[in-house]
C-alpha cells in the first residue's frame, strides 16, 4: 500500500504539477542532531545515515536539505580561520548523499545573526556583516560547491526582516537583496556548468514584497515556505498562482510545507493536493518538501534502521496523519459503559505517587527572611482577590516544614512536588539580592523530605514573579530570560545535590492567558494581541536556557532531570459527525498545549496550526490585528527543541468544542475559530472551569504520546490533577473528591495498562487547602483541610487523604494481597533471678539519699544525649477509649458500656459508644502512626469484642478480623504491636458473675489470653496482661469510682489484686509453655507508679513513709512478680497490724501458698511502668475505721507545689520524679529492663492543637528518662507516649485530652489533627533523644586584647549613707520608706555601706582582676535638690576618692550618671514627666563631667530607661511607684529620657570630648524573645513585638532615628481605635530626631534572660502591655534563679547580640550588666553563678568570633550582694557575699569569683585540648580556698559537680583548681595514685569528654 501511495504521489505531481518530471525535486531532510535539532557537524555523523539515505532514495526522494552552520564552520566569522573538522564533516555528509543517489540542497544560513557574530559586527543592517557573509558564501562555494548543484542563501527571508528593531526592516531587506545578488553572481561566475541553481527562502505571505525582490536581486527559482490547509484548498491554489505571477513565472520549490486541518487519511490529503494542481495548469512547480506532506511513510522500517544503525530517535520524516484524529478515532466510538469500565489492576512497580503545593499558595511568611514582594502579594494587597484575602500567612508553611512533612508521611507518598518562591531566594529577582534565609528554608524542607524517604520535585516557577521584575516588564521583557536562567542556575547549584527532578514552569499557559491576556491573574495585563504571546515566547526561551544550564553544568554530577509541567484540557468535538468540529478540537489543543509543547517536544517552533491561524487572521483583520506571534530564529528553535527530560502534565477537566468564526477578536477562541462548551451531565465542582470528565485524561495521555513523544521519547509525569470543593458544609467528608480521584487515577492506569503510555508519576493537587489565587480561600483543592480562621493553621486529613493513602498502599486498584507477616522474635536478655524480699524500709532508700539533697538547680539541669540504637519509641491507646462501635458487628457490652450509659456517671453524660470511632476508622489511625513514624504502638484488645460474653464459645470473628487488620497493617508499616490483653473493659456478663472478685476469673481470663496468643502471637511479640491492676483493684473495687463501682475499700481491693496477680501468672505460664518457643515473644504486666518524695528527707520516718507508699502502690504487684512471689513486708506488716488493731481475726491481706509464690515469682520478661506524676508524702497515723487500703498505709499525700499543674487535679507535671522512680525500680527489682509504657499529660478541652504544656512535659520527662539511662545506668529500653490521640478519658469523659492528636468529638467524622506536641515528639524520636544542640557546644577562643572586663553596682543599691554628709532624698529613699513597697521592709539606708568602704570595695575589685568598674553617681548625693544651685562637695568628694582609688588599682572607672535614684525634689515637680528635667539632667551631667572627666573615660548617661519609664511609671513596681496612667505616662517619660540622654551626649561631645577623650552612651536593657511555638507566625510576630517594644523603644531613636515603625503604627492605630484624637506615643520633631540619632559611642547593653512570646489580646485597654499585645513565659527546662523573671537561657544572649548588630549597624557593644541571682540560705559554693557566667560568656564569645559582632567589653552584675530594689535583700546577684549579720558588712568571695577571675585572666576560654594554660592557675575563692586535704575533695566535687557530670562547671576552669588542689599540691606518690583513682572515677561517672581530656593533660 505504501508503494502505491508513493506512486500516486509521483504521478500526481508529474502529471499536473510539472512539465518535465525528470527534473522534479522531492526534498527530504534535514538530518537531525543529538537533541533533535538540524545536524550541524558538532558531533560525528550518525552511524547508519548512509543506509537511511538509501532508503529515502529507494522511495523516490531526489534531494536532501543540508543546512550549513556558519557559526561552527567559521567561529570567528573569518574564512581564514575555519574549523577544519567541521569542513571535513560536511564534505563527508555531502559525499554520502551523492553515493546514495540523493542531490544535496545546501542552505548557507537560516535568518538570525549568530550572537558571536552580532556582538562583533552588528545585525543585518551592518555593512561589515554583509561583507562577512559574502566571504562566508565564497568559502562555502569553494569547499562544497563541487558536491552540490542547488543552493539557498538564506532559508527564511522573513526571519531576517524580523531580526532586529521594526524600524530597520527596510534597510535589512535592501541589504539582503543586494547581498543575495552579489552571491548569485559569484556563484554563477564560479560554476558555469548547466543545472546550477540558487535561491533565497521566502514565505508565501511575502508575496507583497516579491516585486521589490524581483527588482533588487536575482535567483533561479522561488524557494517557498507554505502552509496547506485541507479546509482551505482554494486558498492554497491562489497563493501558488499569486507567487508564480509576482515572480515572473519563476519555477517554485516548495521548500517547506506544513499540512493542517486534514484528515489522517493519507489518500484524502494527497487527493486534495493533486486536485489543486490539476485545476491550475499555469503552475510551474519544480519540487516539493515531502517531510510534512506524507510524514513517516514507513515508520516501522525506519525504526528498524534506526535500531540497527544507531539513529535512534531520529525524525527523518515527521509523523503521518493527524494525532488528534487518530486518538479520536480510537476512543470516539466508545460507549459510555466501555469508556467508564473500571480497571482493577496495579500500577507498575516503582510508580511514583506524589502530591503537590505551590509557594505562594501555602508558604505565607510574605515578609520573612527578607523575602521580596511578588506579583501575587501586590495583587492581594490591592484587594483584587475574593473577600480581600491575601496570601500573607496562607498555610504558614514557611514556619511549618515539620507539619507539612508529617502530612506527607501520613499519606505515604514517595514524592512531593513544591515550587520555590523566586522572590524568597532573590527578593529583586536578581542574584545580587540573594537571601540566605530563603535558601535555608528550602534546604530545611528538602532535608526533611529526604529524611522521611520522600523525593523532592521542585518547580522553579509557579506564577509568583518577583514584583521588581514585573516592574521592568515581567515576562514580556526579554531581560527576564537571563534573570530566570540565573535563578535556575542558583537553585540547581544549591539544591541539586538532593533534588533530582525539576519542573522549570508549571502551567505557563495560565501565566500567558490569565496574567498577560485576560488580566484575571497578576500582573493583570489585558493584552491578548501582543503581551500574551510575548510572555509565552520568553517563557519558552527561559525554559530552554534553564534546561541547557542544567544539561551543561549539572547533569553529569547531579544526575537529575529537567522538564516542564504544561496544563491542558482534553477536548472533544461538540458534534462528532462534523469534520469542522473535529478540526476545531484539534486547534483548541494546539492553541493550549501545542503553544508550549510543540516548540519543546517537536521542532523548536510553534505548531503550524497556530501560526497558520494567526497568519490568516492577520490577513483577514487589516484594521485590528488580533494576534502578533513572535518568531524564533533558527538558533532559538534549535536551542528550544528537545529541552525536556519528561513531559509534565497538569490536567483537571475537559471541554466540548465546536467550530466558529472568531472574527477579529483576540484570544484563543477568536483567533482559533472555536468555541468551548461543557456537557451539562458532567459533574461540576466549586470551580466554574473544572468539570469531572475523567476519561479525558486517558485520551489526552494518548494524544500527547502520539503528538509529541514519538520524536522526543521521554516519559510523562502527571504533575497536577485535582478538583476544588467549597469552603462550606462538610469540608472533611469530601466524597466528591474521592470519586474524582478514583476515576482519574484509574484512567491513568488504563493509559499505562491498555494503551502503553509511558507514565511514571501521578501527582494529586494538592497536599492541603491553600490560597487559590483570585478565589482566595473560597475554593479548596487540599487532601488536608486547613482552618484559615485559626492562627495555628491546623491541618486535618480529609477522607480523600485516607483514600489516596490506600491507593498508594495498594499501588493502584489491584486485589489487596496482604502478605503473611511474622513478627520479629524478641529474645529474653536474661531470666529474672530470685530476689530477697524488700526490707522495711527497702534498701532502695538509697535513691532518696542520692537525689533528694539536690538543689532545684541541680535536679533541673538539662541533660543532652541519645538513647541507644534500637530504643523503642511508641504511642498508646486503649480499646474502650478509642474504638467506639460499642454494639457493632456482634460486640458484647463491657462494664464501661454499662457504667457510662447510666446518666450522671460521666460529665456531660459522655461515653465511649462512638469515642474516636477507631473500629471504623482504622486507616485514619494508621495515618497518624505513619506520620509519627513510631517504632511501636501499644493498644488493648476489647475482650467483649472478641468474646462478647467473655467466654470462648461466644467467639465473634468480626472482632478478630478487626484486630487482624490492625496488626497486619502495623506490621506492613514496620510498627511493633504492643498488646495489652486487659485494659479495664471487662465483659459485663463476667462482671455479673462477680468480676475480678471471683476466683473463677483466673481461668476465664487465661482462656481469653490463650486464644489471643494463638490467633495473634505469630505477629505480636510484646504482651502485657493487665494495665494498671492497682487502678482496677483500688478505684474499681475500693473507691468504687470506676466500673464495676464496688465500694469496699478495706477488703475487696486486696482480694481483687490477689486474683489479678494469679491470673497474670497463669497467663504468663500459658505463654511460656505453649507459645514462647514457636513465637518468641515477651510477656509482662503494666504497673502504674507515682514517685513519692519524703516531706523532709532529713527525717527518717518520712523516708520510711515514702518507701511505704511505693510498696503499697507499685510493690503491691511488682514485689510478688519480680521478687518473691509474695507481697512486700511493708504491706504485710501494715495491713496485718491494722487488722489486729481493728479486732479482726486475721489480716485483710490475702496470703499466697508457697506453691502460688513459686508460680507467681518471675512471671515478667521486662518491667513495664506507667508514670504520670510525683507526690510529697509524710507519715501520719491514719484512722482505723472505716477499714481502707488507703488508711492502711499511714501516709499522707500532698502535691509537689513547685511544679506546673495539669488539667487533672492532683496530677502535677513533676518531671524529676521519673528519674528517681526508674532508679528505685532498678535498685528494688534487680536492674530489670524497663519500658515506660505510659507517660503523658492532660490538657483541658480548650487546648486544641497549640499544646505547649504537653511539649514541655515530654521535653522534661523524656530527659529524666535519658538521665536515668545515661547517668544512672538504668536499663530503659522504651518509651510510650500517652496517647496517640484525644479519646474518652474515663471519669473525665471528653473534658480533657492526653492526645498527640486532637480529635473533634463534636464532628461526626471524629477528625484527627496533629498537635504541636506530635511534631515535637516526632523530632525527639527522630533524634533518638536530645543530641547536644550547637547552642550548647562550647567554643574555645579569646576576646580582643583590649577587652573590657568589668563588674557593676548602682549607688542606691550599695552606698547606704542615705542622709550622710548632706545627701538629699531620692525617689528610692521615699519608695523604700513607704509601707508594702519593698519586700521584708528592706531599704537602702545602709545597704552595703559602700559610702564608707571605698577601700574594701576596691580590694575585692582587685581580687576579681577586673579592668573596669561600673558604678553610678547618686544625683541627690551630689545635688541634694537636683539642681546646681547647691552642690554637696562631700558627696562629690566621695566619688573623687573612689575614682582615685580605682585608678591607683589600675581599674578604669565606668560611670553611670543616672541609675534610677532621682532627687525627690525633682520628682516633686513632676520628675521625668516634666520636660524641664531634660536640662536639669544636662546641668547635672555637666557638673560630673567637669569634676571627674579628667580621670573618667567611660560614661553612661542613663541606665535602663525601659525600667524607669515602664516599671516606675507604668506598673508602679519601682520608684516613683506611679501606675495610674499606664497608657500615656510611660511613653512621656521615655520621650524625655531620650531627649535628656541626647542633651548630655551632645554636651560631652562638644564641650568635653576634645580634652577628656572619653566615650559616652546610654545603657539599654532587653530580654531576648523567642516564639512560644516556633511553628506559628502569630507567636513569631509576638516575639518580634516584645523585642521591638523592649530594646527598640530606646535603641531605635538613638541608633536609627525616631521610634520604630512598628511601635508608632501599633500605638497610633490602637489609640485611634479607642477614640483618642492622636497616638499616645509622643512624636519627635524632625529636629529632635536628628538631635537624638547617633548619640552614642557604643551600645551599652544589659541582658539577663530570654522569654517565649505569644499573642494576647487586651481589647481596647490602653497601656504598654496592651500595645505590645504579647504574653511571655519561660521554657520549663530553663534553669531557675533567685528571681522569678530570670531563667538561665544563654543561647538568647548570642541571638540578641546578633539582633543589635543587624538592626543597628553593628555598633561597638559593651555589655554593661549580666548576671544571676539566688535566694534562700547562704552558700558560697554558687556553682549556678559560675555556670551562668561560663555559659553566657561563651555565647558572647560565639557572637564575637563566629558572628563578627563588635563586642568591646563585658560587665558582671553584680560585684556584691546588695539591695535588689523592690525585692530587698532577698535576691542576691553578687560575686561577693555581704554578711549583714556582721556589723562591718564584710565582703566574702563566693566560688564564682574564682570562675570569673579565671575567665578574665584567660581573656576567654583556652582550648583544653592544647593543654593547661598558664591563665588557669587562679586559686579558688570562698569555701574552696580553705579546702586542701584529699579527704575533702568529694565534698567539693559534690558542690561543684553535684553528682551530675552534665552540670559540672566549665571543665577547664572549675575542675582545674580541684585537681590542682588534689594532685599538684601533693607528693608524687599522691599524684600517681589518688589522681589516677580520680580519673577512673570521672570516667565511670560519665563525665564529659572535655573533662577527661583536660585531666589527661594535667596528669
PDB file of C-alpha atoms in Angstrom, residues 282-437:
ATOM      1  CA  UNK A 282      -0.192  27.567 -15.166  1.00  0.00           C
ATOM      2  CA  UNK A 283       1.659  26.435 -12.063  1.00  0.00           C
ATOM      3  CA  UNK A 284       5.359  25.689 -12.557  1.00  0.00           C
ATOM      4  CA  UNK A 285       6.288  23.532  -9.542  1.00  0.00           C
ATOM      5  CA  UNK A 286       9.868  22.276  -9.649  1.00  0.00           C
ATOM      6  CA  UNK A 287       9.784  20.408  -6.367  1.00  0.00           C
ATOM      7  CA  UNK A 288       8.181  19.848  -3.056  1.00  0.00           C
ATOM      8  CA  UNK A 289       9.060  19.162   0.551  1.00  0.00           C
ATOM      9  CA  UNK A 290       7.826  15.628   1.336  1.00  0.00           C
ATOM     10  CA  UNK A 291       8.512  15.677   5.076  1.00  0.00           C
ATOM     11  CA  UNK A 292       5.237  17.259   6.083  1.00  0.00           C
ATOM     12  CA  UNK A 293       3.208  16.109   3.139  1.00  0.00           C
ATOM     13  CA  UNK A 294       3.351  12.392   3.743  1.00  0.00           C
ATOM     14  CA  UNK A 295       5.145  12.113   7.044  1.00  0.00           C
ATOM     15  CA  UNK A 296       6.777   8.865   8.105  1.00  0.00           C
ATOM     16  CA  UNK A 297       5.757   6.618   5.296  1.00  0.00           C
ATOM     17  CA  UNK A 298       7.371   3.610   6.761  1.00  0.00           C
ATOM     18  CA  UNK A 299       7.916   4.176  10.450  1.00  0.00           C
ATOM     19  CA  UNK A 300       8.447   0.523  11.173  1.00  0.00           C
ATOM     20  CA  UNK A 301      11.194   0.274   8.601  1.00  0.00           C
ATOM     21  CA  UNK A 302      12.770   3.475   9.818  1.00  0.00           C
ATOM     22  CA  UNK A 303      12.754   2.239  13.383  1.00  0.00           C
ATOM     23  CA  UNK A 304      14.385  -0.975  12.237  1.00  0.00           C
ATOM     24  CA  UNK A 305      17.085   1.035  10.524  1.00  0.00           C
ATOM     25  CA  UNK A 306      17.418   3.346  13.492  1.00  0.00           C
ATOM     26  CA  UNK A 307      17.768   0.482  15.918  1.00  0.00           C
ATOM     27  CA  UNK A 308      20.329  -1.295  13.906  1.00  0.00           C
ATOM     28  CA  UNK A 309      22.235   1.733  12.733  1.00  0.00           C
ATOM     29  CA  UNK A 310      22.262   3.926  15.879  1.00  0.00           C
ATOM     30  CA  UNK A 311      19.939   6.641  14.608  1.00  0.00           C
ATOM     31  CA  UNK A 312      17.535   6.061  17.487  1.00  0.00           C
ATOM     32  CA  UNK A 313      15.063   8.820  17.966  1.00  0.00           C
ATOM     33  CA  UNK A 314      15.873  10.240  14.554  1.00  0.00           C
ATOM     34  CA  UNK A 315      12.995  12.054  12.885  1.00  0.00           C
ATOM     35  CA  UNK A 316      13.778  11.830   9.236  1.00  0.00           C
ATOM     36  CA  UNK A 317      10.164  12.484   8.264  1.00  0.00           C
ATOM     37  CA  UNK A 318       7.523  13.752  10.638  1.00  0.00           C
ATOM     38  CA  UNK A 319       4.589  11.616  11.810  1.00  0.00           C
ATOM     39  CA  UNK A 320       1.933  10.528   9.403  1.00  0.00           C
ATOM     40  CA  UNK A 321      -1.559  11.773   9.966  1.00  0.00           C
ATOM     41  CA  UNK A 322      -3.253  13.956  12.491  1.00  0.00           C
ATOM     42  CA  UNK A 323      -2.638  12.886  16.110  1.00  0.00           C
ATOM     43  CA  UNK A 324      -5.928  14.200  17.346  1.00  0.00           C
ATOM     44  CA  UNK A 325      -7.847  12.389  14.627  1.00  0.00           C
ATOM     45  CA  UNK A 326      -6.018   9.179  15.483  1.00  0.00           C
ATOM     46  CA  UNK A 327      -6.918   9.448  19.155  1.00  0.00           C
ATOM     47  CA  UNK A 328     -10.490  10.438  18.389  1.00  0.00           C
ATOM     48  CA  UNK A 329     -10.870   7.518  16.048  1.00  0.00           C
ATOM     49  CA  UNK A 330      -9.572   5.226  18.763  1.00  0.00           C
ATOM     50  CA  UNK A 331     -11.860   6.402  21.515  1.00  0.00           C
ATOM     51  CA  UNK A 332     -14.672   8.402  19.968  1.00  0.00           C
ATOM     52  CA  UNK A 333     -16.828   5.402  19.232  1.00  0.00           C
ATOM     53  CA  UNK A 334     -16.683   4.028  22.790  1.00  0.00           C
ATOM     54  CA  UNK A 335     -19.968   3.559  24.542  1.00  0.00           C
ATOM     55  CA  UNK A 336     -20.343   5.118  27.984  1.00  0.00           C
ATOM     56  CA  UNK A 337     -20.094   1.676  29.525  1.00  0.00           C
ATOM     57  CA  UNK A 338     -16.898   0.894  27.654  1.00  0.00           C
ATOM     58  CA  UNK A 339     -15.475   4.296  28.448  1.00  0.00           C
ATOM     59  CA  UNK A 340     -16.158   4.101  32.179  1.00  0.00           C
ATOM     60  CA  UNK A 341     -15.227   0.448  32.713  1.00  0.00           C
ATOM     61  CA  UNK A 342     -13.121   0.306  35.883  1.00  0.00           C
ATOM     62  CA  UNK A 343      -9.737  -1.397  35.674  1.00  0.00           C
ATOM     63  CA  UNK A 344      -8.804  -3.379  38.771  1.00  0.00           C
ATOM     64  CA  UNK A 345      -5.075  -3.599  38.279  1.00  0.00           C
ATOM     65  CA  UNK A 346      -1.948  -2.260  39.903  1.00  0.00           C
ATOM     66  CA  UNK A 347       0.483   0.301  38.590  1.00  0.00           C
ATOM     67  CA  UNK A 348       3.965  -0.741  37.618  1.00  0.00           C
ATOM     68  CA  UNK A 349       6.468  -1.378  40.347  1.00  0.00           C
ATOM     69  CA  UNK A 350       8.294   1.777  41.284  1.00  0.00           C
ATOM     70  CA  UNK A 351       5.466   4.042  40.178  1.00  0.00           C
ATOM     71  CA  UNK A 352       5.807   7.451  41.765  1.00  0.00           C
ATOM     72  CA  UNK A 353       2.949   8.734  43.897  1.00  0.00           C
ATOM     73  CA  UNK A 354       3.043  12.409  44.662  1.00  0.00           C
ATOM     74  CA  UNK A 355       1.142  15.343  45.938  1.00  0.00           C
ATOM     75  CA  UNK A 356       1.962  18.988  45.479  1.00  0.00           C
ATOM     76  CA  UNK A 357       1.860  22.532  46.738  1.00  0.00           C
ATOM     77  CA  UNK A 358       2.828  25.913  45.360  1.00  0.00           C
ATOM     78  CA  UNK A 359       4.874  28.504  47.184  1.00  0.00           C
ATOM     79  CA  UNK A 360       2.518  31.467  47.130  1.00  0.00           C
ATOM     80  CA  UNK A 361      -0.461  29.288  47.986  1.00  0.00           C
ATOM     81  CA  UNK A 362       0.945  27.768  51.173  1.00  0.00           C
ATOM     82  CA  UNK A 363       4.108  29.416  52.443  1.00  0.00           C
ATOM     83  CA  UNK A 364       2.890  32.683  53.910  1.00  0.00           C
ATOM     84  CA  UNK A 365       5.788  34.437  55.618  1.00  0.00           C
ATOM     85  CA  UNK A 366       5.477  37.083  52.960  1.00  0.00           C
ATOM     86  CA  UNK A 367       7.981  39.377  54.654  1.00  0.00           C
ATOM     87  CA  UNK A 368      10.030  36.737  56.459  1.00  0.00           C
ATOM     88  CA  UNK A 369      13.738  36.369  55.904  1.00  0.00           C
ATOM     89  CA  UNK A 370      13.963  39.323  53.568  1.00  0.00           C
ATOM     90  CA  UNK A 371      11.553  37.868  51.015  1.00  0.00           C
ATOM     91  CA  UNK A 372      10.723  40.244  48.190  1.00  0.00           C
ATOM     92  CA  UNK A 373       7.248  41.221  47.078  1.00  0.00           C
ATOM     93  CA  UNK A 374       5.686  39.033  44.397  1.00  0.00           C
ATOM     94  CA  UNK A 375       3.027  39.894  41.858  1.00  0.00           C
ATOM     95  CA  UNK A 376       0.571  37.835  43.926  1.00  0.00           C
ATOM     96  CA  UNK A 377       1.452  39.823  47.060  1.00  0.00           C
ATOM     97  CA  UNK A 378       0.712  43.032  45.180  1.00  0.00           C
ATOM     98  CA  UNK A 379      -2.464  41.579  43.655  1.00  0.00           C
ATOM     99  CA  UNK A 380      -3.807  40.572  47.071  1.00  0.00           C
ATOM    100  CA  UNK A 381      -2.880  43.840  48.747  1.00  0.00           C
ATOM    101  CA  UNK A 382      -4.720  45.722  46.021  1.00  0.00           C
ATOM    102  CA  UNK A 383      -7.884  43.869  47.104  1.00  0.00           C
ATOM    103  CA  UNK A 384      -8.232  42.004  43.823  1.00  0.00           C
ATOM    104  CA  UNK A 385      -8.855  38.650  45.475  1.00  0.00           C
ATOM    105  CA  UNK A 386     -12.100  37.192  46.766  1.00  0.00           C
ATOM    106  CA  UNK A 387     -13.191  38.823  50.023  1.00  0.00           C
ATOM    107  CA  UNK A 388      -9.988  40.939  50.008  1.00  0.00           C
ATOM    108  CA  UNK A 389      -7.996  37.911  51.129  1.00  0.00           C
ATOM    109  CA  UNK A 390      -4.217  37.725  50.840  1.00  0.00           C
ATOM    110  CA  UNK A 391      -1.534  35.074  50.930  1.00  0.00           C
ATOM    111  CA  UNK A 392       0.406  36.887  53.665  1.00  0.00           C
ATOM    112  CA  UNK A 393       0.013  33.946  56.045  1.00  0.00           C
ATOM    113  CA  UNK A 394      -1.649  31.314  53.829  1.00  0.00           C
ATOM    114  CA  UNK A 395      -0.904  27.926  55.442  1.00  0.00           C
ATOM    115  CA  UNK A 396       2.155  29.334  57.249  1.00  0.00           C
ATOM    116  CA  UNK A 397       4.253  26.606  55.660  1.00  0.00           C
ATOM    117  CA  UNK A 398       7.301  28.832  55.891  1.00  0.00           C
ATOM    118  CA  UNK A 399       7.300  28.024  59.600  1.00  0.00           C
ATOM    119  CA  UNK A 400       5.682  24.610  59.363  1.00  0.00           C
ATOM    120  CA  UNK A 401       8.051  22.377  57.436  1.00  0.00           C
ATOM    121  CA  UNK A 402       7.615  19.662  60.035  1.00  0.00           C
ATOM    122  CA  UNK A 403       3.836  19.974  59.885  1.00  0.00           C
ATOM    123  CA  UNK A 404       3.787  19.551  56.124  1.00  0.00           C
ATOM    124  CA  UNK A 405       6.220  16.642  56.046  1.00  0.00           C
ATOM    125  CA  UNK A 406       4.149  14.982  58.756  1.00  0.00           C
ATOM    126  CA  UNK A 407       1.174  15.026  56.364  1.00  0.00           C
ATOM    127  CA  UNK A 408       3.308  13.550  53.602  1.00  0.00           C
ATOM    128  CA  UNK A 409       4.437  10.684  55.817  1.00  0.00           C
ATOM    129  CA  UNK A 410       0.829  10.043  56.716  1.00  0.00           C
ATOM    130  CA  UNK A 411      -0.116   9.930  53.037  1.00  0.00           C
ATOM    131  CA  UNK A 412       2.883   7.666  52.392  1.00  0.00           C
ATOM    132  CA  UNK A 413       3.694   9.425  49.116  1.00  0.00           C
ATOM    133  CA  UNK A 414       7.182   8.823  47.823  1.00  0.00           C
ATOM    134  CA  UNK A 415       7.385  12.163  46.029  1.00  0.00           C
ATOM    135  CA  UNK A 416       6.469  15.741  46.927  1.00  0.00           C
ATOM    136  CA  UNK A 417       6.278  18.445  44.301  1.00  0.00           C
ATOM    137  CA  UNK A 418       6.569  22.011  45.508  1.00  0.00           C
ATOM    138  CA  UNK A 419       7.603  25.289  43.995  1.00  0.00           C
ATOM    139  CA  UNK A 420      10.276  27.708  45.051  1.00  0.00           C
ATOM    140  CA  UNK A 421       9.375  31.328  45.583  1.00  0.00           C
ATOM    141  CA  UNK A 422      11.746  33.193  43.310  1.00  0.00           C
ATOM    142  CA  UNK A 423      11.323  36.313  45.457  1.00  0.00           C
ATOM    143  CA  UNK A 424      12.228  34.394  48.611  1.00  0.00           C
ATOM    144  CA  UNK A 425      15.553  33.389  47.075  1.00  0.00           C
ATOM    145  CA  UNK A 426      16.232  36.561  45.076  1.00  0.00           C
ATOM    146  CA  UNK A 427      13.974  39.319  46.503  1.00  0.00           C
ATOM    147  CA  UNK A 428      14.547  41.575  43.490  1.00  0.00           C
ATOM    148  CA  UNK A 429      14.596  38.670  41.073  1.00  0.00           C
ATOM    149  CA  UNK A 430      18.333  39.002  40.528  1.00  0.00           C
ATOM    150  CA  UNK A 431      21.212  37.134  42.141  1.00  0.00           C
ATOM    151  CA  UNK A 432      22.691  40.252  43.713  1.00  0.00           C
ATOM    152  CA  UNK A 433      19.711  40.353  46.100  1.00  0.00           C
ATOM    153  CA  UNK A 434      20.222  36.760  47.319  1.00  0.00           C
ATOM    154  CA  UNK A 435      18.510  35.985  50.631  1.00  0.00           C
ATOM    155  CA  UNK A 436      20.269  33.230  52.527  1.00  0.00           C
ATOM    156  CA  UNK A 437      17.329  32.796  54.894  1.00  0.00           C
TER     157      UNK A 437
END
